[in-house]
Amino acid sequence: MSRYETVLRSRTREVVIGGSGPFCVIGERINPTGRKLFAEELRSGDLSRVGADAVTQVAAGADMLDVNAGIPLVDEPQLLQAMLRAAQDAVEAPICIDSSVVEALEAGLSVYEGKALVNSVTAEDDRLELILPLVARHGAAVVGLANDETGIPATAHERLRHVRKIVAAAADFGIGPEDVVIDPLAMTVGADTEAVTVTLETISLIASELGVNMCLGASNVSFGLPQRHALNAAFLPMAMAAGLTSAIMSTAEVCVQAVRAADLLLGHDPWGASWIAAHRARVAAEQTAAQQAPAAAP
Amino acid sequence: MTDEEILQLLYEQTLVGNAPAVTGGVNDGLEQGIPPERMLYDALIPSLEEVGARFERGDYFVPEMLIAARAMQGALDILRPLLAETGNTGVGTFLMGTVKGDVHDIGKNLCNIMLEGAGFTVIDLGVNVAPERFIEQIEAHEPDVVGFSAFLTTTMPMFKANINALEKAGLRDRVIVMVGGAPVTQEYADAVGADGYSADASSAVKKAKELIELRRSRVPA
Ligand code: B12
C-alpha cells in the first residue's frame, strides 16, 4: 500500500493510483516503437489506429493509456498532439504523455484536457530543470526514472539515491510527493539473470523508504524471450506484492487477470467485489454471444 | 580427436553457448597444430553466423545469442594474439562504441567479433560513450572507421551530435563514419550524414572493407 494517492483526470473521468485502491493498468499499445505498420501510418498522417487501439485497450481493462509518438525524423511535438487529440476523442481514460523530447511534452500538455501523467523525467539536473516547471505549470503529475546520465544503476540502493533526488527536486518546484510516480526500472531477464531481482528489491526499498507511487514498463522483463505474456503475468503480481502501484503494460487477458487477481489477494479489492463483478460481466457476455449464435456448436 | 572433430565441436558448442567447451576445444586444437585462422573461419564464425540467422528467423532468443557471443569472445581472447602473429591483420582499424545514454552492447559486440575475425584491429570504447571521448580516442588511434551503435530512438540523435563534434574537431574528413543498431535505417544514416550503415554484423564487415577501399583508391597514399 502506498502512502499517497496520485489523482489523474481526463475530460470526464478520474483515476487514482495508489492509496488502498486497486492497481492502475496503463495500456502500452499506442506506441510506434517496434510497430512498423503503425509507424508508417502515423508518418503518413493516418491516425485511425490510435482511436481503435484506445478503445480496444480500455475494453480489455486499461484504466489509463500511454501515448508515445517516438518515430525517428518526424515532428514529434506535432504528431504527439494529433495522437492525444485522437485518443481523447475515442475514450474517457486519462492519459500518460510519453516522450523524452521536452518540446513534445510541452506540446502534448497544451492539448490535454484534464490532469495528465507526464512520462518522464530522470535524475539528470538539466532534465529536472526543464521538465519539472512544465509539469508544475500544467498541474500534472510526473513519472521519475531512477537513472541519470551515467546509466541505470545496478543496485536498489543506488536507484533509491536517484529517487530521493527527483522527489526533492519536484518539491522545489511545488510538486508534492503525491504527484511523483517513480519508475524503478524493469529490464529484461533475457539479458541479465538478476535483472528482475534488482527491480523487485528497488520496489520494496522505495515503498518502505518513501512510500511514493510507482509505475514501470512491465513488458520489458520479457523482451527477447518466448511466451512473453506468461512471463509478464508472473512478474506483475510479484511486483505488486513488493509495492508497485501501476504499470505501463500489455492488456492481454492473462496480464490483466493476473493484476486483478493480485489486487484481490493483496487486499486492494475488498470482498472481491470487482473480481466478482468482472466474472458476472464475462458470463453475461458469453450468454449474449451464445443467444446470438444459437446454431453454433453446443 | 581429429582436426575435423575439433572444428565440429567448436561449431556446435559455440552454437549452444558452452564457453568452457569452446575454450577447451580451442586449446586442444592449438595443441595439435590446427591453424588459428582455420578454427576461426571454418568453425567459430560460421557458428555465430548461424546464431544470427536463427535469431532473425525467431528460432533463437536473446539469452541464447548472449551466451553464444560470450563463448566466441572467450575463443577470440585466446586466438587474438596468435592471429596477430600470423599477420592476419592490416585490413584496417575500427573504433567502435555505443553512443551516450545507451547501454545496449550485444549487437555492437557481435560486430566487433566479426570485424576482428575478418582481420580488423578493433578498439572497443564500450557503452555510453560521450562525443568528447570519441574525439579523444579518434585522435589517439587514428582509425580508418569509427562505428556508432544506438538501440533507442532517444539516443539515435547522438549520431548527429557525434558527427558535429567530429566536424568541430576537424576530424570529419579523416575517418569513415558507420552507424548501426536495431532502430537505425539507411534513411536515417543518410539524414545524419554517416558514410555507411548496415543491418547486421556480416554486412558491417563487407561495408567497412568496401568504404576503406573506396577511400584508399581516392586518397593518394
Ligand atoms: C537486450 C536488450 C536490452 C538489455 C541490453 C543488454 C546489453 N548488454 O546490451 C537491457 C536490459 C540493458 C536493455 C535496457 C533498455 N532497453 Co532494451 N532491448 C534489448 C533487446 C531485447 C535486444 C537488443 C539486442 O541486443 N538485440 C540483439 C542484437 C544482435 O541486435 P541487432 O540489432 O540484430 O544487432 C545487429 C545490428 O543492429 C548491427 N549493429 C549494431 N550496432 C552496430 C553498429 C554499427 C556501426 C554497425 C555498422 C552495425 C551495428 O549489427 C548487429 C549484429 O548483427 C531489444 C529488443 C529488440 N528486439 O531489439 C530491446 C530494446 C532495444 N530496448 C528498448 C528499451 C526501451 C530499453 C530501456 C529504455 C528499457 C527501460 N525501461 O529501462 C533500457 C534502456 C537502457 C539504456 N539506457 O540503453 C527498446 C527500444 C525502443 C526504442 N526504439 O527506443 C527495445 C527495441 C525494446 C522494445 N521493443 O521496446 N535492453
Coordinates of C-alpha atoms and ligand atoms in Angstrom, one line a residue:
Chain A
M1 CA 0.0 0.0 0.0
S2 CA 1.4 3.4 -0.9
R3 CA 1.2 6.4 1.4
Y4 CA 0.0 8.7 -1.4
E5 CA -2.8 9.0 -3.9
T6 CA -1.9 10.2 -7.3
V7 CA -5.1 11.6 -9.0
L8 CA -5.2 11.8 -12.8
R9 CA -8.1 13.1 -14.8
S10 CA -9.5 13.1 -18.4
R11 CA -12.2 15.4 -19.5
T12 CA -14.7 13.3 -17.7
R13 CA -13.1 10.7 -15.6
E14 CA -10.8 10.5 -12.5
V15 CA -8.4 7.6 -11.9
V16 CA -6.4 7.2 -8.6
I17 CA -3.0 5.5 -8.4
G18 CA -2.1 4.1 -5.0
G19 CA -3.7 4.7 -1.6
S20 CA -5.5 1.5 -0.7
G21 CA -7.1 1.2 -4.2
P22 CA -6.5 -1.3 -7.0
F23 CA -3.5 -1.4 -9.3
C24 CA -3.6 1.1 -12.2
V25 CA -3.3 -0.6 -15.6
I26 CA -1.9 1.7 -18.2
G27 CA -2.2 0.3 -21.7
E28 CA 1.1 0.3 -23.6
R29 CA -0.1 -0.2 -27.2
I30 CA -0.2 3.4 -28.5
N31 CA 3.5 3.4 -29.2
P32 CA 5.1 3.1 -32.7
T33 CA 8.3 1.6 -31.4
G34 CA 8.6 -1.9 -32.9
R35 CA 5.3 -1.5 -34.8
K36 CA 6.4 -0.8 -38.4
L37 CA 2.9 -0.6 -39.9
F38 CA 1.6 1.7 -37.2
A39 CA 4.7 3.9 -37.6
E40 CA 4.2 4.2 -41.3
E41 CA 0.5 5.1 -40.9
L42 CA 1.4 7.8 -38.4
R43 CA 4.1 9.1 -40.6
S44 CA 1.6 9.5 -43.5
G45 CA -0.9 11.2 -41.2
D46 CA -3.3 8.3 -40.8
L47 CA -4.3 8.3 -37.1
S48 CA -7.2 5.8 -37.3
R49 CA -5.3 3.1 -35.3
V50 CA -4.9 5.5 -32.3
G51 CA -8.6 5.6 -31.6
A52 CA -9.0 1.9 -32.3
D53 CA -6.2 0.9 -30.0
A54 CA -7.5 3.2 -27.3
V55 CA -11.0 1.6 -27.4
T56 CA -9.6 -2.0 -27.5
Q57 CA -7.3 -1.4 -24.6
V58 CA -10.0 0.2 -22.4
A59 CA -12.4 -2.7 -23.2
A60 CA -9.6 -5.1 -22.2
G61 CA -9.3 -3.4 -18.8
A62 CA -6.9 -0.5 -19.1
D63 CA -7.5 2.3 -16.5
M64 CA -5.3 4.7 -18.3
L65 CA -3.4 4.8 -21.7
D66 CA 0.2 5.6 -22.6
V67 CA 0.6 7.7 -25.7
N68 CA 4.0 7.8 -27.4
A69 CA 4.9 9.4 -30.8
G70 CA 8.6 8.4 -30.9
I71 CA 9.4 7.9 -34.6
P72 CA 12.8 8.9 -35.9
L73 CA 12.8 12.0 -38.1
V74 CA 9.2 13.1 -37.5
D75 CA 7.9 16.3 -36.0
E76 CA 7.3 14.6 -32.6
P77 CA 5.5 17.6 -30.9
Q78 CA 3.0 17.9 -33.7
L79 CA 2.4 14.1 -34.0
L80 CA 2.0 13.7 -30.3
Q81 CA -0.6 16.5 -30.2
A82 CA -2.6 14.8 -33.0
M83 CA -2.4 11.4 -31.3
L84 CA -3.5 12.9 -28.0
R85 CA -6.5 14.5 -29.6
A86 CA -7.5 11.2 -31.3
A87 CA -7.1 9.2 -28.1
Q88 CA -9.1 11.8 -26.0
D89 CA -11.9 11.7 -28.5
A90 CA -12.0 7.9 -28.5
V91 CA -12.0 7.1 -24.8
E92 CA -12.5 8.6 -21.4
A93 CA -9.4 7.1 -19.8
P94 CA -6.8 9.6 -18.5
I95 CA -3.5 9.6 -20.5
C96 CA 0.2 9.2 -19.8
I97 CA 2.0 11.5 -22.2
D98 CA 5.2 9.6 -23.1
S99 CA 8.2 11.3 -24.7
S100 CA 11.8 12.1 -24.0
V101 CA 11.6 15.3 -26.0
V102 CA 10.8 18.3 -23.9
E103 CA 9.1 20.2 -26.7
A104 CA 6.8 17.2 -27.4
L105 CA 5.8 17.0 -23.7
E106 CA 5.0 20.7 -23.8
A107 CA 3.0 20.4 -26.9
G108 CA 1.2 17.4 -25.6
L109 CA 0.3 19.1 -22.3
S110 CA -1.1 22.1 -24.1
V111 CA -3.8 20.0 -25.9
Y112 CA -4.5 17.6 -23.0
E113 CA -7.8 18.2 -21.2
G114 CA -7.5 17.1 -17.6
K115 CA -4.6 16.2 -15.3
A116 CA -2.1 14.1 -17.2
L117 CA 0.8 11.9 -16.1
V118 CA 4.0 13.1 -17.8
N119 CA 6.4 10.3 -18.7
S120 CA 9.1 11.1 -17.9
V121 CA 12.0 12.9 -16.1
T122 CA 15.3 11.4 -15.0
A123 CA 17.6 12.4 -12.1
E124 CA 19.7 14.4 -14.5
D125 CA 20.0 18.0 -13.4
D126 CA 19.2 19.5 -16.8
R127 CA 16.2 17.2 -17.4
L128 CA 14.8 18.1 -13.9
E129 CA 15.2 21.8 -14.5
L130 CA 13.4 21.6 -17.9
I131 CA 10.6 19.2 -17.2
L132 CA 9.5 19.9 -13.6
P133 CA 8.5 23.5 -14.3
L134 CA 6.4 22.3 -17.2
V135 CA 4.7 19.7 -15.0
A136 CA 4.1 22.3 -12.3
R137 CA 2.7 24.9 -14.7
H138 CA 0.2 22.4 -16.1
G139 CA -0.7 20.9 -12.7
A140 CA 0.2 17.5 -14.0
A141 CA 1.9 14.5 -12.3
V142 CA 5.2 13.1 -13.4
V143 CA 7.0 9.8 -13.8
G144 CA 10.6 9.9 -12.5
L145 CA 13.1 7.4 -13.8
A146 CA 15.6 6.1 -11.3
N147 CA 18.6 6.7 -13.6
D148 CA 20.9 9.6 -14.6
E149 CA 23.4 10.4 -17.4
T150 CA 25.7 7.7 -16.2
G151 CA 23.1 5.0 -16.9
I152 CA 20.9 2.6 -14.9
P153 CA 22.4 1.8 -11.5
A154 CA 22.9 -1.9 -10.9
T155 CA 21.7 -1.9 -7.3
A156 CA 18.5 -0.9 -5.5
H157 CA 20.3 1.5 -3.1
E158 CA 21.9 3.5 -5.9
R159 CA 18.5 3.7 -7.6
L160 CA 17.0 5.0 -4.3
R161 CA 19.5 7.8 -4.3
H162 CA 18.2 9.0 -7.7
V163 CA 14.6 8.7 -6.5
R164 CA 15.3 10.9 -3.4
K165 CA 16.9 13.5 -5.7
I166 CA 13.8 13.5 -8.0
V167 CA 11.3 13.8 -5.2
A168 CA 13.3 16.6 -3.6
A169 CA 13.7 18.5 -6.9
A170 CA 9.9 18.1 -7.5
A171 CA 9.2 19.6 -4.1
D172 CA 11.4 22.6 -5.0
F173 CA 9.1 23.2 -8.0
G174 CA 5.9 22.8 -5.8
I175 CA 5.1 19.3 -7.0
G176 CA 4.2 17.2 -3.9
P177 CA 5.2 13.6 -3.5
E178 CA 1.6 12.6 -4.3
D179 CA 2.3 13.8 -7.9
V180 CA 5.6 12.0 -8.3
V181 CA 5.3 8.4 -9.6
I182 CA 8.7 6.6 -9.6
D183 CA 9.8 4.2 -12.3
P184 CA 12.1 1.7 -10.5
L185 CA 13.2 0.4 -14.0
A186 CA 12.4 -3.0 -15.3
M187 CA 14.8 -4.7 -17.7
T188 CA 14.8 -8.0 -19.5
V189 CA 15.7 -11.1 -17.6
G190 CA 16.8 -12.4 -21.0
A191 CA 20.0 -10.3 -20.9
D192 CA 20.7 -10.5 -17.2
T193 CA 19.5 -13.2 -14.8
E194 CA 19.5 -10.8 -11.9
A195 CA 17.6 -8.0 -13.7
V196 CA 14.1 -8.7 -12.2
T197 CA 15.5 -9.4 -8.7
V198 CA 17.1 -6.0 -8.6
T199 CA 13.8 -4.4 -9.8
L200 CA 11.8 -6.1 -7.1
E201 CA 14.4 -5.1 -4.4
T202 CA 14.2 -1.5 -5.7
I203 CA 10.4 -1.5 -5.5
S204 CA 10.4 -2.8 -1.8
L205 CA 13.1 -0.2 -0.9
I206 CA 11.2 2.7 -2.4
A207 CA 7.9 1.6 -0.9
S208 CA 9.4 1.3 2.6
E209 CA 11.6 4.4 2.5
L210 CA 9.4 6.9 0.6
G211 CA 6.0 5.3 0.1
V212 CA 5.5 7.1 -3.3
N213 CA 3.6 5.5 -6.1
M214 CA 5.5 3.6 -8.7
C215 CA 5.0 2.7 -12.4
L216 CA 7.2 0.7 -14.7
G217 CA 7.2 -0.8 -18.2
A218 CA 6.2 -4.3 -17.2
S219 CA 6.7 -5.9 -20.7
N220 CA 10.4 -5.0 -20.5
V221 CA 11.1 -8.0 -18.3
S222 CA 10.2 -10.4 -21.1
F223 CA 12.0 -8.7 -24.1
G224 CA 13.8 -11.2 -26.3
L225 CA 12.0 -14.3 -24.8
P226 CA 9.2 -16.6 -26.0
Q227 CA 5.8 -16.7 -24.3
R228 CA 6.0 -13.1 -23.2
H229 CA 2.5 -12.7 -21.7
A230 CA 3.1 -15.6 -19.3
L231 CA 6.3 -14.0 -18.0
N232 CA 4.6 -10.6 -17.7
A233 CA 1.7 -12.2 -15.9
A234 CA 4.1 -13.9 -13.4
F235 CA 6.1 -10.7 -12.9
L236 CA 3.2 -8.3 -12.2
P237 CA 1.8 -9.9 -9.0
M238 CA 5.4 -10.2 -7.6
A239 CA 6.0 -6.5 -8.3
M240 CA 2.6 -5.7 -6.7
A241 CA 3.4 -7.6 -3.6
A242 CA 6.7 -5.7 -3.4
G243 CA 4.7 -2.4 -3.6
L244 CA 4.3 -1.4 -7.3
T245 CA 1.1 0.6 -7.8
S246 CA 0.8 0.9 -11.6
A247 CA 2.4 -0.3 -14.8
I248 CA 2.5 0.5 -18.5
M249 CA 1.7 -2.9 -19.7
S250 CA 0.0 -5.2 -22.2
T251 CA -3.7 -5.5 -21.8
A252 CA -3.6 -9.2 -22.9
E253 CA -6.2 -11.1 -20.9
V254 CA -3.7 -13.1 -18.9
C255 CA -1.9 -10.0 -17.8
V256 CA -4.9 -8.0 -16.8
Q257 CA -6.4 -11.0 -15.0
A258 CA -3.1 -11.6 -13.1
V259 CA -3.3 -8.0 -11.9
R260 CA -6.9 -8.1 -10.8
A261 CA -6.3 -11.4 -9.0
A262 CA -3.4 -9.9 -7.2
D263 CA -5.5 -6.9 -6.3
L264 CA -7.9 -9.2 -4.6
L265 CA -5.2 -11.4 -2.9
L266 CA -3.3 -8.3 -1.6
G267 CA -6.4 -6.7 -0.1
H268 CA -6.9 -4.0 -2.7
D269 CA -10.3 -5.3 -3.8
P270 CA -12.4 -5.6 -0.6
W271 CA -14.7 -8.7 -0.6
G272 CA -13.7 -9.4 -4.1
A273 CA -16.3 -7.0 -5.4
S274 CA -14.5 -6.1 -8.6
W275 CA -13.3 -9.6 -9.2
I276 CA -16.9 -11.0 -8.9
A277 CA -18.4 -8.2 -10.9
A278 CA -15.9 -8.9 -13.7
H279 CA -16.8 -12.5 -13.6
R280 CA -20.5 -11.7 -13.9
A281 CA -19.9 -9.4 -16.8
R282 CA -17.9 -12.1 -18.6
V283 CA -20.7 -14.7 -18.0
A284 CA -23.3 -12.3 -19.3
A285 CA -21.3 -11.5 -22.4
E286 CA -20.9 -15.2 -23.1
Q287 CA -24.6 -15.8 -22.7
T288 CA -25.5 -13.0 -25.1
A289 CA -23.0 -14.3 -27.6
A290 CA -24.5 -17.8 -27.3
Q291 CA -28.0 -16.5 -27.8
Q292 CA -27.0 -14.5 -30.8
A293 CA -25.5 -17.6 -32.4
P294 CA -28.0 -20.4 -31.5
A295 CA -27.0 -22.6 -34.4
A296 CA -23.4 -22.8 -33.3
A297 CA -21.9 -26.0 -31.8
P298 CA -23.3 -27.0 -28.4
Chain B
M1 CA 40.1 -36.2 -31.7
T2 CA 40.8 -35.5 -35.3
D3 CA 41.0 -31.9 -36.6
E4 CA 37.6 -32.3 -38.2
E5 CA 36.1 -33.4 -34.9
I6 CA 37.5 -30.4 -33.0
L7 CA 36.2 -28.0 -35.6
Q8 CA 32.8 -29.7 -35.4
L9 CA 32.9 -29.4 -31.6
L10 CA 33.8 -25.7 -31.8
Y11 CA 30.9 -25.1 -34.2
E12 CA 28.4 -27.0 -32.1
Q13 CA 29.4 -25.7 -28.7
T14 CA 29.5 -22.1 -29.8
L15 CA 26.0 -22.6 -31.2
V16 CA 24.8 -23.6 -27.7
G17 CA 26.9 -21.1 -25.9
N18 CA 29.0 -23.6 -23.9
A19 CA 32.0 -21.3 -23.2
P20 CA 34.1 -23.8 -21.2
A21 CA 33.8 -26.4 -24.0
V22 CA 34.7 -23.8 -26.7
T23 CA 37.8 -22.6 -24.7
G24 CA 38.8 -26.2 -24.1
G25 CA 38.3 -27.0 -27.8
V26 CA 40.4 -24.1 -28.9
N27 CA 43.3 -25.1 -26.6
D28 CA 43.1 -28.7 -27.8
G29 CA 43.1 -27.5 -31.4
L30 CA 46.2 -25.3 -30.9
E31 CA 48.0 -28.2 -29.1
Q32 CA 47.5 -30.5 -32.1
G33 CA 48.5 -27.8 -34.5
I34 CA 45.3 -26.6 -36.1
P35 CA 46.0 -23.1 -37.5
P36 CA 44.1 -20.4 -35.6
E37 CA 42.6 -18.9 -38.7
R38 CA 41.2 -22.4 -39.6
M39 CA 39.3 -22.5 -36.2
L40 CA 38.1 -19.0 -36.7
Y41 CA 36.9 -19.2 -40.3
D42 CA 35.8 -22.9 -40.5
A43 CA 34.1 -23.2 -37.1
L44 CA 33.6 -20.1 -35.0
I45 CA 32.5 -17.5 -37.5
P46 CA 30.1 -19.9 -39.3
S47 CA 28.6 -20.8 -35.9
L48 CA 28.0 -17.3 -34.9
E49 CA 26.5 -16.5 -38.3
E50 CA 24.1 -19.4 -37.8
V51 CA 23.2 -17.9 -34.3
G52 CA 22.4 -14.6 -36.0
A53 CA 20.3 -16.3 -38.7
R54 CA 18.4 -18.3 -36.1
F55 CA 17.7 -15.1 -34.1
E56 CA 16.5 -13.3 -37.2
R57 CA 14.1 -16.2 -38.0
G58 CA 12.8 -16.1 -34.4
D59 CA 14.2 -19.5 -33.6
Y60 CA 16.7 -18.2 -31.2
F61 CA 16.1 -15.8 -28.2
V62 CA 18.2 -13.1 -26.6
P63 CA 19.8 -15.2 -23.8
E64 CA 20.9 -17.8 -26.4
M65 CA 22.5 -15.1 -28.5
L66 CA 24.3 -13.6 -25.5
I67 CA 25.9 -16.8 -24.3
A68 CA 26.9 -17.8 -27.8
A69 CA 28.6 -14.4 -28.2
R70 CA 30.4 -14.9 -24.9
A71 CA 31.6 -18.3 -25.9
M72 CA 33.0 -16.9 -29.1
Q73 CA 34.6 -14.0 -27.2
G74 CA 36.4 -16.5 -25.0
A75 CA 37.8 -18.2 -28.0
L76 CA 38.9 -14.9 -29.5
D77 CA 40.7 -13.9 -26.4
I78 CA 43.0 -17.0 -26.9
L79 CA 43.3 -16.6 -30.7
R80 CA 43.7 -12.9 -31.0
P81 CA 47.5 -12.7 -30.2
L82 CA 48.2 -15.7 -32.4
L83 CA 46.2 -14.2 -35.3
A84 CA 48.3 -11.1 -35.0
E85 CA 51.5 -13.1 -35.2
T86 CA 50.4 -14.9 -38.4
G87 CA 49.8 -11.5 -40.0
N88 CA 46.0 -11.9 -40.3
T89 CA 45.6 -8.2 -39.7
G90 CA 46.1 -5.0 -41.5
V91 CA 42.7 -4.8 -43.1
G92 CA 42.1 -1.6 -41.1
T93 CA 41.4 -0.2 -37.7
F94 CA 37.8 0.1 -36.5
L95 CA 36.9 2.2 -33.4
M96 CA 33.5 1.2 -32.0
G97 CA 31.3 2.4 -29.3
T98 CA 27.7 2.6 -28.1
V99 CA 26.6 6.2 -28.0
K100 CA 26.0 8.3 -24.9
G101 CA 22.8 7.4 -23.0
D102 CA 22.7 3.9 -24.4
V103 CA 23.9 0.7 -22.8
H104 CA 22.9 -1.8 -25.5
D105 CA 26.1 -3.7 -26.4
I106 CA 25.1 -7.1 -27.8
G107 CA 24.8 -6.0 -31.4
K108 CA 28.0 -3.9 -31.2
N109 CA 29.9 -6.8 -29.7
L110 CA 28.8 -9.2 -32.4
C111 CA 30.0 -6.6 -35.0
N112 CA 33.4 -6.4 -33.1
I113 CA 33.8 -10.1 -33.1
M114 CA 33.1 -10.4 -36.8
L115 CA 35.3 -7.5 -37.7
E116 CA 38.2 -9.0 -35.7
G117 CA 37.6 -12.3 -37.4
A118 CA 37.9 -10.6 -40.7
G119 CA 41.3 -9.1 -39.8
F120 CA 40.3 -5.7 -38.5
T121 CA 42.1 -4.2 -35.4
V122 CA 39.1 -3.3 -33.3
I123 CA 39.2 -0.8 -30.5
D124 CA 36.0 -1.0 -28.4
L125 CA 35.1 2.0 -26.3
G126 CA 32.2 0.2 -24.6
V127 CA 28.8 1.7 -23.9
N128 CA 27.5 5.2 -23.0
V129 CA 30.4 6.9 -24.9
A130 CA 30.3 10.7 -24.9
P131 CA 31.2 12.6 -28.1
E132 CA 34.3 14.0 -26.4
R133 CA 35.5 10.5 -25.7
F134 CA 35.1 9.5 -29.3
I135 CA 37.0 12.6 -30.4
E136 CA 39.8 11.9 -27.9
Q137 CA 40.1 8.3 -29.0
I138 CA 40.0 9.0 -32.7
E139 CA 42.9 11.5 -32.2
A140 CA 44.8 8.9 -30.3
H141 CA 44.3 5.9 -32.6
E142 CA 43.6 7.4 -36.0
P143 CA 41.2 4.6 -37.0
D144 CA 40.0 4.1 -40.6
V145 CA 36.5 3.7 -39.4
V146 CA 34.5 4.8 -36.4
G147 CA 31.3 3.0 -35.6
F148 CA 28.4 4.4 -33.6
S149 CA 25.9 1.9 -32.2
A150 CA 22.5 3.0 -30.9
F151 CA 19.4 1.0 -29.9
L152 CA 17.0 3.6 -28.7
T153 CA 15.1 6.2 -30.7
T154 CA 16.0 8.6 -27.9
T155 CA 19.8 8.0 -28.4
M156 CA 19.9 7.9 -32.2
P157 CA 20.2 11.7 -32.3
M158 CA 23.7 11.2 -30.8
F159 CA 24.9 10.1 -34.2
K160 CA 24.4 13.7 -35.4
A161 CA 25.9 15.1 -32.2
N162 CA 29.0 12.9 -32.7
I163 CA 29.3 13.8 -36.3
N164 CA 29.0 17.5 -35.4
A165 CA 31.7 17.0 -32.8
L166 CA 33.9 15.4 -35.4
E167 CA 33.4 18.3 -37.7
K168 CA 34.2 20.8 -35.0
A169 CA 37.4 18.9 -34.2
G170 CA 38.4 19.0 -37.8
L171 CA 38.3 15.2 -38.0
R172 CA 35.3 14.5 -40.2
D173 CA 37.4 14.0 -43.4
R174 CA 39.9 11.8 -41.7
V175 CA 37.6 9.0 -40.6
I176 CA 34.8 6.9 -42.2
V177 CA 31.7 7.0 -40.1
M178 CA 29.4 4.0 -39.8
V179 CA 26.2 3.7 -37.8
G180 CA 24.0 0.8 -36.8
G181 CA 21.7 -0.6 -34.2
A182 CA 18.2 -2.1 -34.3
P183 CA 16.1 1.0 -34.9
V184 CA 18.5 2.6 -37.4
T185 CA 17.7 2.6 -41.1
Q186 CA 19.7 3.6 -44.2
E187 CA 17.4 6.6 -44.5
Y188 CA 18.3 7.7 -41.0
A189 CA 22.0 7.1 -41.6
D190 CA 21.8 9.3 -44.7
A191 CA 19.9 12.0 -42.9
V192 CA 22.6 12.4 -40.2
G193 CA 25.4 12.3 -42.8
A194 CA 27.0 9.0 -42.0
D195 CA 29.2 7.3 -44.7
G196 CA 27.8 3.8 -44.1
Y197 CA 25.1 1.8 -42.4
S198 CA 24.4 -1.9 -42.1
A199 CA 21.7 -4.0 -40.5
D200 CA 23.9 -6.9 -39.3
A201 CA 27.4 -7.9 -38.4
S202 CA 28.4 -9.7 -41.6
S203 CA 27.3 -6.9 -43.8
A204 CA 29.0 -4.4 -41.5
V205 CA 32.3 -6.2 -42.3
K206 CA 31.6 -6.0 -46.0
K207 CA 30.6 -2.4 -45.9
A208 CA 33.6 -1.4 -43.8
K209 CA 36.0 -3.1 -46.3
E210 CA 34.2 -1.5 -49.2
L211 CA 34.4 2.0 -47.7
I212 CA 38.0 1.7 -46.8
E213 CA 38.9 0.5 -50.3
L214 CA 36.9 3.3 -51.9
R215 CA 38.7 5.8 -49.7
R216 CA 42.2 4.4 -50.3
S217 CA 41.6 4.5 -54.1
R218 CA 40.6 8.1 -53.8
V219 CA 43.2 9.4 -51.4
P220 CA 46.7 9.1 -52.9
A221 CA 48.9 7.4 -50.4
Ligands
B12_1 C1 18.8 -6.9 -24.7 C2 18.0 -5.6 -24.6 C3 18.3 -4.7 -23.5 C4 19.3 -5.0 -22.5 C5 20.7 -4.7 -23.1 C6 21.8 -5.6 -22.6 C7 23.0 -5.4 -23.4 N1 24.1 -5.7 -22.7 O1 23.1 -5.0 -24.5 C8 18.9 -4.1 -21.3 C9 18.1 -4.9 -20.3 C10 20.1 -3.4 -20.5 C11 18.1 -3.1 -22.0 C12 17.7 -1.9 -21.5 C13 16.9 -1.0 -22.0 N2 16.1 -1.2 -23.2 CO1 16.4 -2.6 -24.4 N3 16.4 -4.1 -25.5 C14 17.1 -5.2 -25.6 C15 16.5 -6.1 -26.7 C16 15.6 -7.2 -26.1 C17 17.6 -6.8 -27.6 C18 18.6 -5.9 -28.2 C19 19.7 -6.7 -28.8 O2 20.8 -6.8 -28.2 N4 19.4 -7.4 -29.9 C20 20.4 -8.3 -30.5 C21 21.3 -7.7 -31.5 C22 22.2 -8.8 -32.1 O3 20.5 -7.0 -32.3 P1 20.7 -6.5 -33.8 O4 20.0 -5.2 -33.9 O5 20.4 -7.5 -34.7 O6 22.3 -6.2 -33.9 C23 22.9 -6.0 -35.2 C24 22.7 -4.7 -35.9 O7 21.9 -3.7 -35.1 C25 24.0 -4.2 -36.2 N5 24.7 -3.2 -35.4 C26 24.6 -2.9 -34.1 N6 25.4 -1.9 -33.7 C27 26.0 -1.5 -34.8 C28 27.0 -0.5 -35.1 C29 27.5 -0.3 -36.3 C30 28.5 0.7 -36.5 C31 27.0 -1.1 -37.4 C32 27.5 -0.9 -38.8 C33 26.1 -2.1 -37.2 C34 25.6 -2.3 -35.9 O8 24.8 -5.4 -36.1 C35 24.3 -6.2 -35.1 C36 24.8 -7.6 -35.2 O9 24.3 -8.3 -36.3 C37 15.7 -5.1 -27.6 C38 14.5 -5.6 -28.3 C39 14.8 -5.9 -29.8 N7 14.0 -6.8 -30.3 O10 15.7 -5.4 -30.4 C40 15.3 -4.0 -26.5 C41 15.1 -2.6 -26.9 C42 16.3 -2.1 -27.9 N8 15.2 -1.9 -25.7 C43 14.4 -0.9 -25.5 C44 14.2 -0.1 -24.3 C45 13.1 0.9 -24.4 C46 15.1 -0.2 -23.3 C47 15.1 0.6 -22.0 C48 14.8 2.1 -22.1 C49 14.1 -0.1 -21.1 C50 13.8 0.5 -19.7 N9 12.6 0.9 -19.4 O11 14.7 0.6 -18.9 C51 16.5 0.4 -21.4 C52 17.5 1.5 -21.8 C53 18.9 1.3 -21.3 C54 19.8 2.2 -22.0 N10 19.9 3.4 -21.5 O12 20.4 1.9 -23.0 C55 13.5 -0.7 -26.8 C56 14.0 0.5 -27.6 C57 12.8 1.3 -28.0 C58 13.3 2.4 -28.9 N11 13.2 2.2 -30.2 O13 13.7 3.4 -28.5 C59 13.7 -2.1 -27.5 C60 13.6 -2.0 -29.0 C61 12.6 -3.0 -27.0 C62 11.2 -2.5 -27.4 N12 10.6 -3.2 -28.3 O14 10.7 -1.6 -26.9 N13 17.6 -3.6 -23.2

